[in-house]
Short mmCIF file of C-alpha atoms in Angstrom, two decimals:
data_model
loop_
_atom_site.label_atom_id
_atom_site.label_comp_id
_atom_site.label_asym_id
_atom_site.label_seq_id
_atom_site.Cartn_x
_atom_site.Cartn_y
_atom_site.Cartn_z
CA UNK A 16 15.45 -25.67 27.60
CA UNK A 17 16.92 -25.02 24.17
CA UNK A 18 16.72 -27.56 21.35
CA UNK A 19 19.67 -29.42 19.88
CA UNK A 20 19.74 -26.90 17.03
CA UNK A 21 20.13 -24.00 19.45
CA UNK A 22 16.91 -22.31 18.36
CA UNK A 23 14.77 -20.56 20.96
CA UNK A 24 10.96 -20.30 21.05
CA UNK A 25 9.65 -17.39 19.00
CA UNK A 26 8.04 -14.75 21.25
CA UNK A 27 4.58 -13.40 20.62
CA UNK A 28 4.25 -10.19 18.66
CA UNK A 29 5.76 -7.34 20.66
CA UNK A 30 3.81 -4.39 22.01
CA UNK A 31 5.74 -2.03 19.74
CA UNK A 32 4.77 -4.11 16.67
CA UNK A 33 1.11 -3.97 17.63
CA UNK A 34 1.32 -0.20 18.10
CA UNK A 35 3.17 0.18 14.79
CA UNK A 36 0.40 -1.68 13.00
CA UNK A 37 -2.33 0.47 14.55
CA UNK A 38 -0.52 3.72 13.83
CA UNK A 39 0.15 2.60 10.25
CA UNK A 40 -3.54 1.79 9.83
CA UNK A 41 -4.47 5.17 11.30
CA UNK A 42 -2.20 6.94 8.83
CA UNK A 43 -3.50 4.89 5.93
CA UNK A 44 -7.17 5.43 6.79
CA UNK A 45 -6.84 9.13 7.53
CA UNK A 46 -7.42 8.95 11.30
CA UNK A 47 -3.95 10.54 11.50
CA UNK A 48 -3.98 12.92 8.52
CA UNK A 49 -0.84 14.09 6.73
CA UNK A 50 0.92 16.79 8.72
CA UNK A 51 -0.44 15.65 12.09
CA UNK A 52 2.05 16.00 14.94
CA UNK A 53 2.37 12.78 16.93
CA UNK A 54 2.46 13.38 20.68
CA UNK A 55 4.24 10.66 22.63
CA UNK A 56 2.43 11.60 25.85
CA UNK A 57 -1.06 11.60 24.29
CA UNK A 58 -0.54 8.43 22.27
CA UNK A 59 1.04 6.53 25.16
CA UNK A 60 -2.01 7.38 27.27
CA UNK A 61 -4.38 6.37 24.47
CA UNK A 62 -2.65 3.01 23.94
CA UNK A 63 -2.20 2.49 27.69
CA UNK A 64 1.54 1.82 27.38
CA UNK A 65 4.80 3.37 28.50
CA UNK A 66 6.58 5.73 26.14
CA UNK A 67 9.30 3.14 25.38
CA UNK A 68 7.34 0.82 23.02
CA UNK A 69 5.52 3.81 21.53
CA UNK A 70 8.81 5.51 20.73
CA UNK A 71 10.07 2.28 19.12
CA UNK A 72 6.89 2.04 17.04
CA UNK A 73 7.20 5.60 15.78
CA UNK A 74 10.84 5.09 14.85
CA UNK A 75 9.77 2.13 12.71
CA UNK A 76 7.34 4.41 10.91
CA UNK A 77 10.13 6.95 10.40
CA UNK A 78 12.23 4.19 8.82
CA UNK A 79 9.29 3.25 6.58
CA UNK A 80 9.01 6.86 5.46
CA UNK A 81 5.49 7.36 6.81
CA UNK A 82 6.55 9.69 9.63
CA UNK A 83 9.13 12.47 9.49
CA UNK A 84 11.23 13.80 12.36
CA UNK A 85 11.88 17.53 12.73
CA UNK A 86 14.68 18.69 15.00
CA UNK A 87 13.35 20.38 18.14
CA UNK A 88 9.77 20.02 16.89
CA UNK A 89 8.90 16.34 17.04
CA UNK A 90 7.35 13.73 14.78
CA UNK A 91 4.78 14.39 12.05
CA UNK A 92 2.79 12.24 9.65
CA UNK A 93 4.45 12.60 6.27
CA UNK A 94 2.87 14.90 3.69
CA UNK A 95 3.19 13.82 0.07
CA UNK A 96 3.81 16.49 -2.56
CA UNK A 97 3.40 16.06 -6.31
CA UNK A 98 7.01 14.94 -6.83
CA UNK A 99 6.63 12.24 -4.18
CA UNK A 100 3.33 11.05 -5.64
CA UNK A 101 5.03 10.67 -9.02
CA UNK A 102 7.92 8.78 -7.42
CA UNK A 103 5.45 6.58 -5.55
CA UNK A 104 3.77 5.50 -8.78
CA UNK A 105 7.09 5.05 -10.58
CA UNK A 106 8.15 2.61 -7.86
CA UNK A 107 4.79 0.85 -7.76
CA UNK A 108 4.93 0.37 -11.52
CA UNK A 109 8.35 -1.29 -11.28
CA UNK A 110 7.34 -3.59 -8.43
CA UNK A 111 3.96 -4.62 -9.81
CA UNK A 112 5.39 -5.22 -13.29
CA UNK A 113 8.04 -7.51 -11.78
CA UNK A 114 5.37 -9.31 -9.75
CA UNK A 115 3.06 -9.72 -12.76
CA UNK A 116 5.87 -11.22 -14.84
CA UNK A 117 6.69 -13.65 -12.04
CA UNK A 118 3.06 -14.75 -11.81
CA UNK A 119 2.63 -15.00 -15.59
CA UNK A 120 5.60 -17.37 -15.90
CA UNK A 121 5.01 -19.42 -12.75
CA UNK A 122 3.55 -22.90 -12.49
CA UNK A 123 0.72 -21.40 -10.43
CA UNK A 124 -0.39 -18.94 -13.12
CA UNK A 125 -3.83 -20.55 -13.54
CA UNK A 126 -4.88 -20.49 -9.85
CA UNK A 127 -3.12 -17.15 -9.50
CA UNK A 128 -5.13 -15.50 -12.24
CA UNK A 129 -8.33 -17.02 -10.84
CA UNK A 130 -7.60 -15.33 -7.52
CA UNK A 131 -7.00 -12.05 -9.33
CA UNK A 132 -10.23 -12.45 -11.28
CA UNK A 133 -12.04 -12.91 -7.97
CA UNK A 134 -10.49 -9.67 -6.72
CA UNK A 135 -11.58 -7.88 -9.90
CA UNK A 136 -15.07 -9.32 -9.49
CA UNK A 137 -15.22 -7.87 -5.96
CA UNK A 138 -14.31 -4.51 -7.45
CA UNK A 139 -17.08 -4.85 -10.04
CA UNK A 140 -19.63 -5.69 -7.34
CA UNK A 141 -18.62 -2.64 -5.28
CA UNK A 142 -18.74 -0.40 -8.35
CA UNK A 143 -22.21 -1.69 -9.28
CA UNK A 144 -23.40 -0.93 -5.75
CA UNK A 145 -21.91 2.56 -5.90
CA UNK A 146 -19.87 1.80 -2.78
CA UNK A 147 -16.64 3.75 -3.32
CA UNK A 148 -15.13 2.74 0.02
CA UNK A 149 -15.63 -0.95 -0.76
CA UNK A 150 -14.27 -0.33 -4.25
CA UNK A 151 -11.12 1.22 -2.80
CA UNK A 152 -10.70 -1.74 -0.43
CA UNK A 153 -11.16 -4.21 -3.28
CA UNK A 154 -8.73 -2.22 -5.45
CA UNK A 155 -6.06 -2.46 -2.74
CA UNK A 156 -6.76 -6.15 -2.20
CA UNK A 157 -6.20 -6.75 -5.92
CA UNK A 158 -2.77 -5.13 -5.91
CA UNK A 159 -1.77 -6.80 -2.66
CA UNK A 160 -2.83 -10.17 -4.10
CA UNK A 161 -0.82 -9.55 -7.25
CA UNK A 162 2.41 -8.89 -5.39
CA UNK A 163 1.76 -11.68 -2.87
CA UNK A 164 1.34 -14.19 -5.72
CA UNK A 165 4.87 -13.42 -6.93
CA UNK A 166 6.20 -15.14 -3.82
CA UNK A 167 8.90 -12.55 -3.16
CA UNK A 168 9.12 -11.40 0.49
CA UNK A 169 11.23 -8.39 -0.51
CA UNK A 170 8.81 -7.18 -3.17
CA UNK A 171 5.96 -7.69 -0.72
CA UNK A 172 7.71 -5.81 2.09
CA UNK A 173 8.45 -2.75 -0.05
CA UNK A 174 5.01 -2.85 -1.64
CA UNK A 175 3.28 -2.76 1.77
CA UNK A 176 4.73 0.66 2.56
CA UNK A 177 3.95 1.95 -0.93
CA UNK A 178 0.33 0.91 -0.55
CA UNK A 179 0.03 2.75 2.77
CA UNK A 180 1.30 5.89 1.01
CA UNK A 181 -1.12 5.29 -1.86
CA UNK A 182 -4.01 4.93 0.56
CA UNK A 183 -2.93 8.18 2.24
CA UNK A 184 -3.30 9.94 -1.11
CA UNK A 185 -6.65 8.34 -1.85
CA UNK A 186 -8.03 9.12 1.62
CA UNK A 187 -6.94 12.75 1.45
CA UNK A 188 -8.45 13.18 -2.00
CA UNK A 189 -11.37 10.78 -1.70
CA UNK A 190 -14.26 11.31 -4.06
CA UNK A 191 -12.31 13.48 -6.49
CA UNK A 192 -10.90 10.97 -8.95
CA UNK A 193 -12.87 7.72 -8.92
CA UNK A 194 -14.30 6.42 -12.18
CA UNK A 195 -15.63 3.00 -11.10
CA UNK A 196 -16.15 1.46 -14.53
CA UNK A 197 -12.69 2.43 -15.72
CA UNK A 198 -11.15 1.14 -12.48
CA UNK A 199 -12.72 -2.29 -12.95
CA UNK A 200 -11.89 -2.50 -16.66
CA UNK A 201 -8.23 -1.58 -16.10
CA UNK A 202 -7.78 -4.31 -13.50
CA UNK A 203 -9.52 -6.91 -15.65
CA UNK A 204 -7.18 -6.14 -18.55
CA UNK A 205 -4.17 -6.61 -16.26
CA UNK A 206 -5.45 -10.06 -15.23
CA UNK A 207 -5.99 -11.20 -18.79
CA UNK A 208 -2.57 -9.94 -19.86
CA UNK A 209 -1.00 -11.99 -17.06
CA UNK A 210 -3.06 -15.03 -18.04
CA UNK A 211 -1.85 -14.73 -21.64
CA UNK A 212 1.81 -14.79 -20.58
CA UNK A 213 2.45 -11.85 -22.90
CA UNK A 214 5.10 -9.72 -21.18
CA UNK A 215 4.64 -6.78 -23.52
CA UNK A 216 0.88 -6.74 -22.92
CA UNK A 217 1.10 -6.97 -19.15
CA UNK A 218 3.76 -4.23 -19.01
CA UNK A 219 1.58 -2.01 -21.19
CA UNK A 220 -1.56 -2.62 -19.12
CA UNK A 221 0.17 -1.99 -15.79
CA UNK A 222 1.94 1.13 -17.05
CA UNK A 223 -1.29 2.53 -18.48
CA UNK A 224 -3.21 1.73 -15.30
CA UNK A 225 -0.59 3.39 -13.11
CA UNK A 226 -0.40 6.43 -15.38
CA UNK A 227 -4.18 6.85 -15.30
CA UNK A 228 -4.21 6.63 -11.51
CA UNK A 229 -1.29 9.05 -11.26
CA UNK A 230 -2.95 11.55 -13.60
CA UNK A 231 -6.17 11.48 -11.54
CA UNK A 232 -4.27 12.01 -8.30
CA UNK A 233 -2.12 14.82 -9.65
CA UNK A 234 -5.18 16.61 -11.08
CA UNK A 235 -6.93 16.35 -7.72
CA UNK A 236 -3.78 17.35 -5.83
CA UNK A 237 -3.46 20.52 -7.88
#
C-alpha cells in the first residue's frame, strides 16, 4: 500500500549495482588490468548471474569512462595514456581545491581538519612501517575524506570515478614513484592550509601536491 505522499518503498541494491561495484573494485585494484577484454559469458558464469544485469553493470562502467566499447570487438578496461593522466590530475586539482575551500570556510572546519589530520596520521604510520600498500590506502582515504567533508554530492560523485582512475595508474606503476616521507608531508601541509582558512595557501599546497604526483606518474609511465 502506498503512503499518502505517493512514495514507494526503496528496493534493496540491485544485482547490477553489486556487480558494478565489484568490477569497479577489480579495475581499481588491478585484478582487471588496463586493456583486459571483458567477456560477458565468463563474467556472468563467475558472478553466477544472467547476462542481463552483467551487461547493465558494464554499461555503467562505460558511462563512467572506466571501460571502452570497440565496435565488433567488445568491451575493454580503459588504458590511460599520458594525455589522459594529465587531464585526470587537472580535474582532480579543480575538484579538490573547490572541496578544500568549502571545508576551510565551513562551520565544521575544526572537526573537519581533525578528521584530515587523523587520515594524515594513518599515512605517517604506514610510511614508518614501510607498508606501501597501506600508505596508498591511507592516501586515498585522505582525499576521499577531503571531498566528502565539502558536503557536495556532485563533487563526490565525480571524484569517485577520478580516484578509481588514479588507483589504476598507481596499481599499474606500483613501487616506481613512492616517496613516503614526501607523501606524508604534502598531505599535512594541505591540512594546515585548510585549517588556516588561507585560500591562497591551500590552492598552492594542493596544486603543488598534484603536480608532484603527476610528475612521478608521468616519469614512471615513460
